[in-house]
CSV table of C-alpha atoms in Angstrom, one decimal:
chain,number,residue,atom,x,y,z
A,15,UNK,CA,-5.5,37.7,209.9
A,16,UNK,CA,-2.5,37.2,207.3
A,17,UNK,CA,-3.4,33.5,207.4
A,18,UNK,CA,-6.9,34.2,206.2
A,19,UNK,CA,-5.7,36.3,203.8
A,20,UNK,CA,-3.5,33.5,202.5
A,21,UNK,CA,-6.4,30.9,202.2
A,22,UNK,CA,-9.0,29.8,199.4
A,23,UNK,CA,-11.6,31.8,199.4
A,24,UNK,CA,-14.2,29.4,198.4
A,25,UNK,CA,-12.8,27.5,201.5
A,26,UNK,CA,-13.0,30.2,203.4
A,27,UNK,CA,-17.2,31.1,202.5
A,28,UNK,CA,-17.7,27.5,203.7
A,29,UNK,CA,-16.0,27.3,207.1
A,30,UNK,CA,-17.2,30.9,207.8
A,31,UNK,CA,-20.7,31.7,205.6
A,32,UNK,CA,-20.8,35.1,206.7
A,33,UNK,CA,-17.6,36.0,204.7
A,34,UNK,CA,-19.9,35.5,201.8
A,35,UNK,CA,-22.4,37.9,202.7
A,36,UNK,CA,-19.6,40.5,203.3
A,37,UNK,CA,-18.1,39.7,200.2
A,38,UNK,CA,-21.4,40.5,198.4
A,39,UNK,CA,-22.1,43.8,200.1
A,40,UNK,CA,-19.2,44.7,198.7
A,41,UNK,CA,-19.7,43.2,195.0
A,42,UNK,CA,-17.9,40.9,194.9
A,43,UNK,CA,-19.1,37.9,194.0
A,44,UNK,CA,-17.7,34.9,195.2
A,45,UNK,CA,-20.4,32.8,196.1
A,46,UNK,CA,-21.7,31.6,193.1
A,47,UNK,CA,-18.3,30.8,191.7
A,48,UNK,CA,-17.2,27.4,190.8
A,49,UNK,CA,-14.2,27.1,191.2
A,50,UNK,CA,-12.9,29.4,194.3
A,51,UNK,CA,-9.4,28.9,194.2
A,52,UNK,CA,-8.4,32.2,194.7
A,53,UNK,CA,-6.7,33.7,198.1
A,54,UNK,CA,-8.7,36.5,199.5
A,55,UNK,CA,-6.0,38.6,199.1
A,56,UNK,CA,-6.1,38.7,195.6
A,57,UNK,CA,-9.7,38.6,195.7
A,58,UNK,CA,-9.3,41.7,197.4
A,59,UNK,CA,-6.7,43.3,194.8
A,60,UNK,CA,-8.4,41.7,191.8
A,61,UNK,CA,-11.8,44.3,192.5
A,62,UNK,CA,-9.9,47.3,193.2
A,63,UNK,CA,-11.7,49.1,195.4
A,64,UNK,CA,-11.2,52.4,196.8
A,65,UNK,CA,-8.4,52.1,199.8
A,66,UNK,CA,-11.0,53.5,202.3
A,67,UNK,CA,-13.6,50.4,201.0
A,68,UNK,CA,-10.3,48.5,201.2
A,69,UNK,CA,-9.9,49.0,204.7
A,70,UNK,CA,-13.6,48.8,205.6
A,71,UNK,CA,-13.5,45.1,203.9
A,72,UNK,CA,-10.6,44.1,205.4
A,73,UNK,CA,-12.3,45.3,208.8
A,74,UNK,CA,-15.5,43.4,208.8
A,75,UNK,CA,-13.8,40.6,207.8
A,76,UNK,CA,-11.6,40.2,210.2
A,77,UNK,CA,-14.4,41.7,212.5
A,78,UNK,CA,-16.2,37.9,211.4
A,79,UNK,CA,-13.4,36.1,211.7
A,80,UNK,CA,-12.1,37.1,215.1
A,81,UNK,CA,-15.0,38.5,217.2
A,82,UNK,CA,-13.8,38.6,220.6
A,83,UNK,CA,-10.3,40.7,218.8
A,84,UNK,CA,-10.3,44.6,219.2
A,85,UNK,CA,-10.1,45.4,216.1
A,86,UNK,CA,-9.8,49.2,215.6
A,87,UNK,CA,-12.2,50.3,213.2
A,88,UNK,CA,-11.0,52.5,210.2
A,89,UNK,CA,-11.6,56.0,209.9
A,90,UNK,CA,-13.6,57.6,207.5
A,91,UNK,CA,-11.2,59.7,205.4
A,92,UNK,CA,-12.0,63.7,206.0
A,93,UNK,CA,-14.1,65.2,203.7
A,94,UNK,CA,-15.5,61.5,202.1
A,95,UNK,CA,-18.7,61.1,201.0
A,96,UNK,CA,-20.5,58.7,202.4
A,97,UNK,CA,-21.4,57.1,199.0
A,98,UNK,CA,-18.3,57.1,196.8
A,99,UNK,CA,-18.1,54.1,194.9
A,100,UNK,CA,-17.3,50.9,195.7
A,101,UNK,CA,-14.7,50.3,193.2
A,102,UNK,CA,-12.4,52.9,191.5
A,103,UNK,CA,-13.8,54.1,188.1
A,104,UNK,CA,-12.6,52.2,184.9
A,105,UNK,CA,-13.7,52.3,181.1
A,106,UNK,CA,-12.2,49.4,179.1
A,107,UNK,CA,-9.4,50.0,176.8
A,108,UNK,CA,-10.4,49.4,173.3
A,109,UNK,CA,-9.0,46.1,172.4
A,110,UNK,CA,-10.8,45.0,175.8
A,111,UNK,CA,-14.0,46.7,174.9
A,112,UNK,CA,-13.7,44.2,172.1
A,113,UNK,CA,-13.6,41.2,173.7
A,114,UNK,CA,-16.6,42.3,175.5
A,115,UNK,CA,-18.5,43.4,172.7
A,116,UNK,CA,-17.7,39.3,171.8
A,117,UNK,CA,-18.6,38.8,175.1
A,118,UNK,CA,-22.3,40.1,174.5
A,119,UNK,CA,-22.6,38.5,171.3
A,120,UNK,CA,-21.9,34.8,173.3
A,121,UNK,CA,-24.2,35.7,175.3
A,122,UNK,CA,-27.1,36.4,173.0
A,123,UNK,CA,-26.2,32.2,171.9
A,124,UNK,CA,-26.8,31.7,175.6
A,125,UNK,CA,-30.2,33.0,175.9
A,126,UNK,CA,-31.4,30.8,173.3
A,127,UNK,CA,-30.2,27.5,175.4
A,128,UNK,CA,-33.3,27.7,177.3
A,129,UNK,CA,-35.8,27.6,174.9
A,130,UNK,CA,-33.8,25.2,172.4
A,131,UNK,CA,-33.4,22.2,175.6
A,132,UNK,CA,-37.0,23.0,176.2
A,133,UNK,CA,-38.3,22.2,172.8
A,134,UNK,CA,-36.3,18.9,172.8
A,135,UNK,CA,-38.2,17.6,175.8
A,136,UNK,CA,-41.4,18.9,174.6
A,137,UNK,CA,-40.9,17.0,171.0
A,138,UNK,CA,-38.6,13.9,172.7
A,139,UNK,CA,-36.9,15.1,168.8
A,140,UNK,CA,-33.4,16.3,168.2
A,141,UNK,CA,-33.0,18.8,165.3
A,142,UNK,CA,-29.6,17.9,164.6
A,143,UNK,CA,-28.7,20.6,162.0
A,144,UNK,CA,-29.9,23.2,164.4
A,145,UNK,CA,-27.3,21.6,167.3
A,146,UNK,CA,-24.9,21.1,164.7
A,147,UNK,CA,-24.9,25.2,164.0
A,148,UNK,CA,-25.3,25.8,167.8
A,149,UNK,CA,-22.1,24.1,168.6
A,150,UNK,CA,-20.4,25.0,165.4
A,151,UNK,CA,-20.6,28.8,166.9
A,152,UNK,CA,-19.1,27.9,170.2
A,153,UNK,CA,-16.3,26.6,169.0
A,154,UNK,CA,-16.0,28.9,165.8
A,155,UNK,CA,-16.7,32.3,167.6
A,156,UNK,CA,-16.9,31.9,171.5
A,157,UNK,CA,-13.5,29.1,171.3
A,158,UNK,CA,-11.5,30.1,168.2
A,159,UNK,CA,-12.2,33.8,167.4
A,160,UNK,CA,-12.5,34.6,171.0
A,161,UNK,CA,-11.3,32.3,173.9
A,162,UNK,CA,-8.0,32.0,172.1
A,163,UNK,CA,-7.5,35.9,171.7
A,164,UNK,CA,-7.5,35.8,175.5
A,165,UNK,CA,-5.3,32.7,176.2
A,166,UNK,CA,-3.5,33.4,173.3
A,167,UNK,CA,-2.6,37.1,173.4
A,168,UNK,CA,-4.3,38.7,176.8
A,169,UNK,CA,-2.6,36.6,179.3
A,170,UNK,CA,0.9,36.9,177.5
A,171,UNK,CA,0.3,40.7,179.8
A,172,UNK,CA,-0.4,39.0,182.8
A,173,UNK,CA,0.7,36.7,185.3
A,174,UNK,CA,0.2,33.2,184.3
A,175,UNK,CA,0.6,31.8,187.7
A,176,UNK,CA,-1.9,34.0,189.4
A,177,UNK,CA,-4.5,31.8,190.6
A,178,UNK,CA,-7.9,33.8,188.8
A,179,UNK,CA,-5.8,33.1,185.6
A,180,UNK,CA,-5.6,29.2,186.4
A,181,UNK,CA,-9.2,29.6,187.0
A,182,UNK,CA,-10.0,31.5,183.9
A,183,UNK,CA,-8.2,28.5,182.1
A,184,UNK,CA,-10.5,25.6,183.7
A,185,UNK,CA,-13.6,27.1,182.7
A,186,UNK,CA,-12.4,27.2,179.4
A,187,UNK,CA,-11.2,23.8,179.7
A,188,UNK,CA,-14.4,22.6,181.4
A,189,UNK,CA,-16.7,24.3,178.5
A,190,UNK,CA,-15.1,22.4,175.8
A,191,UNK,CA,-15.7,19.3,177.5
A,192,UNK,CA,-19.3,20.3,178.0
A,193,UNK,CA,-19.1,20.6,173.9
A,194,UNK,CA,-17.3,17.7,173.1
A,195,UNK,CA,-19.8,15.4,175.9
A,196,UNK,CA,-23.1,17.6,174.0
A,197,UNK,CA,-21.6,16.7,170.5
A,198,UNK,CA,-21.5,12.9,171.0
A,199,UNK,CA,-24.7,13.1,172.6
A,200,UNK,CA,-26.0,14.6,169.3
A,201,UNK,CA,-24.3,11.6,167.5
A,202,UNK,CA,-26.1,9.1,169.9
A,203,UNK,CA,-29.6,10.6,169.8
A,204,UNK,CA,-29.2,10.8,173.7
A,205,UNK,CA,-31.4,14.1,174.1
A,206,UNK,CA,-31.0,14.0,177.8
A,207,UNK,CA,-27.7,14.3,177.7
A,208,UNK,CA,-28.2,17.1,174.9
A,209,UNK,CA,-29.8,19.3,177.0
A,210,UNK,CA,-27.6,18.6,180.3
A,211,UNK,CA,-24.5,19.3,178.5
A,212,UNK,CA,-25.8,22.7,177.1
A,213,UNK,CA,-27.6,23.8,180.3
A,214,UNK,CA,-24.1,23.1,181.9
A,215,UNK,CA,-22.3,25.3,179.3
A,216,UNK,CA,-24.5,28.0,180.0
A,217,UNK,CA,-24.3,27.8,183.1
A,218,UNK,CA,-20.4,27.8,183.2
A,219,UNK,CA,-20.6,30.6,180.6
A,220,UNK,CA,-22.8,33.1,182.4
A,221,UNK,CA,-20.5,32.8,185.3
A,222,UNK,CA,-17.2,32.8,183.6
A,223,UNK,CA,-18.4,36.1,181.5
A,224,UNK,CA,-19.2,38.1,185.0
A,225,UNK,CA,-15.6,37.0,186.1
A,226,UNK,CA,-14.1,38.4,182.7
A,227,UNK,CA,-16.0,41.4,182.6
A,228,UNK,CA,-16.3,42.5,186.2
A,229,UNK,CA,-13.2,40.8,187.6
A,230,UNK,CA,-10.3,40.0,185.3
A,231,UNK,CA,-10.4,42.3,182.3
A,232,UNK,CA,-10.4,45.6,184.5
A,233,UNK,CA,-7.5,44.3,186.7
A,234,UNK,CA,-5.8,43.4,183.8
A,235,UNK,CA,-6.2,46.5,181.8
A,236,UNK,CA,-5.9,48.6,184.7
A,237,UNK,CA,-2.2,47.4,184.7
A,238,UNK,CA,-1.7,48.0,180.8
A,239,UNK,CA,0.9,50.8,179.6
A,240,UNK,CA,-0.1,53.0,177.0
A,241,UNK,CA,2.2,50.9,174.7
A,242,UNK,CA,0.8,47.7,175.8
A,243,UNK,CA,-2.8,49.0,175.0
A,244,UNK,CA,-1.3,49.4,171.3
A,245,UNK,CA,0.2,46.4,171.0
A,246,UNK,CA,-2.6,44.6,172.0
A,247,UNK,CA,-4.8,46.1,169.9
A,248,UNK,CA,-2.5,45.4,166.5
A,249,UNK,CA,-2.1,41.6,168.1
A,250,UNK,CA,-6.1,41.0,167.9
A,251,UNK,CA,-6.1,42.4,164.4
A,252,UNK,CA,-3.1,40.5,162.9
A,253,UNK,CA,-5.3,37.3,164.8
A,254,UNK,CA,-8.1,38.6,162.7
A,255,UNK,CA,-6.5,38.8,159.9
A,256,UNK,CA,-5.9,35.4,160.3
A,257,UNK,CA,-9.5,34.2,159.6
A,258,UNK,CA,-11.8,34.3,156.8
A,259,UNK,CA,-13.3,38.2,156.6
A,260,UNK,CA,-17.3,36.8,157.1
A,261,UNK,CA,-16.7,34.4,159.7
A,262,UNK,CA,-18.1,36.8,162.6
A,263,UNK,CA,-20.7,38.0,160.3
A,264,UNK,CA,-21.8,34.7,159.5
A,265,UNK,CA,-21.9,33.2,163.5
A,266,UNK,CA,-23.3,36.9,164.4
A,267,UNK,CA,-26.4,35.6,161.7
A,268,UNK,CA,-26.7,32.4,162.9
A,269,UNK,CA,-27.2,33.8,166.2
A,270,UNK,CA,-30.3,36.0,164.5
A,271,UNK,CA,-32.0,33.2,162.9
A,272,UNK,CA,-32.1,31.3,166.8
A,273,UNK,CA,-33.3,34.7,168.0
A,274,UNK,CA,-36.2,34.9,165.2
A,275,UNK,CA,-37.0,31.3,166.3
A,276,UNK,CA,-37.3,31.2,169.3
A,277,UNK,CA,-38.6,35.1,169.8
């Protein structure tokens, strides 16, 4: 079993499928992730769940892997109810609830990517201004005022070399290239490659916010100090501090008007 444990579990999901579907009974969602670098182990620790849930995972898993093993099944701890929760409470710290506060406000920009790459095929026209503002607030809010907060300040509390923190880092990678590859297209007049490039950042986007919020920012801040929490907290203000007092106002009204638009 330890060598399972050790291995990718996107690797993993693929040699054996119904890992997957354990995985998601449990909800945790690796499936759908794009990356999958990470060893089920840490999988396993990034979720947190309760050590009875723990031991039930590890159980069917092993259960799928090895079938003909007798593996002893784990007891139900006396007095447990049958439906505690999967994972150990948690209520984000505030300079966490923050970032996903700036989390919901990306995704508001997101919803609108639907209805904006449909009206370019619909027209065969390119409203550049509009595309122009569109990417102005991914890089202005979603990269600058928020991704960097996290690469930045975040993840100078955790462990760089921990392999969901690699894969936090090539989403963000991979989303600026979707922006630069969407911004030439702009240039070009290539609406095709327009609206590929932005249905590919949303994409990446939805699926890098569920990792954030259900995965990385509760193992992170579960392991914060008291102290840690306050020192966080002054870092993202003095980063604040840093830019121009209307700028979140400003991308928050942008992000109106496309909802008013597009309503």
């Amino acid at each position: 079993m330890d060598k399972y444990l050790k291995a990718g579990v996107k690797a993993l999901i693929e040699e054996h499928p119904p890992i997957g579907e354990i995985l998601d009974r449990y909800g945790i969602g690796c499936v759908p992730c794009t990356v999958g670098t990470c060893k089920l182990e840490d999988v396993v620790k990034f979720h947190h769940l309760t050590p009875h849930r723990q031991a039930r995972l590890t159980y069917e898993i092993e259960k799928a892997l090895c079938p003909d093993r007798d593996v002893p099944e784990p007891a139900v701890p006396e007095g447990a109810a049958a439906d505690v929760p999967a994972e150990i409470p948690y209520s984000p710290s505030p300079p966490v609830r923050r970032l996903v506060a700036e989390h919901d406000n990306i995704k508001r920009l997101l919803a609108a990517i639907p209805a904006i790459t449909a009206e370019i095929e619909r027209t065969g026209q390119l409203d550049a201004d509009l595309l122009r503002g569109v990417l102005d607030f991914i890089r202005g809010y979603a990269d600058r005022f928020h991704h960097l907060k996290e690469e930045d300040i975040l993840f100078d509390y955790a462990n760089k070399d921990e392999e969901i923190i690699k894969v936090i880092y090539q989403d963000h990678d991979a989303a600026r290239g979707y922006v630069r590859a969407a911004a030439e297209a702009i240039e070009s007049g290539d609406a095709q490659a327009v609206c590929a490039n932005l249905r590919n950042y949303r994409a990446l986007l939805t699926e890098h916010i569920d990792k954030e919020d259900g995965v990385l920012y509760p193992y992170l801040d579960r392991g914060l100090t008291t102290s840690q929490v306050g020192q966080l907290f002054q870092r993202f203000n003095e980063a604040e501090s840093q830019v121009d007092a209307d700028v979140p106002a400003r991308y928050l009204r942008f992000v109106e008007e496309l909802e008013r638009r597009y309503a």
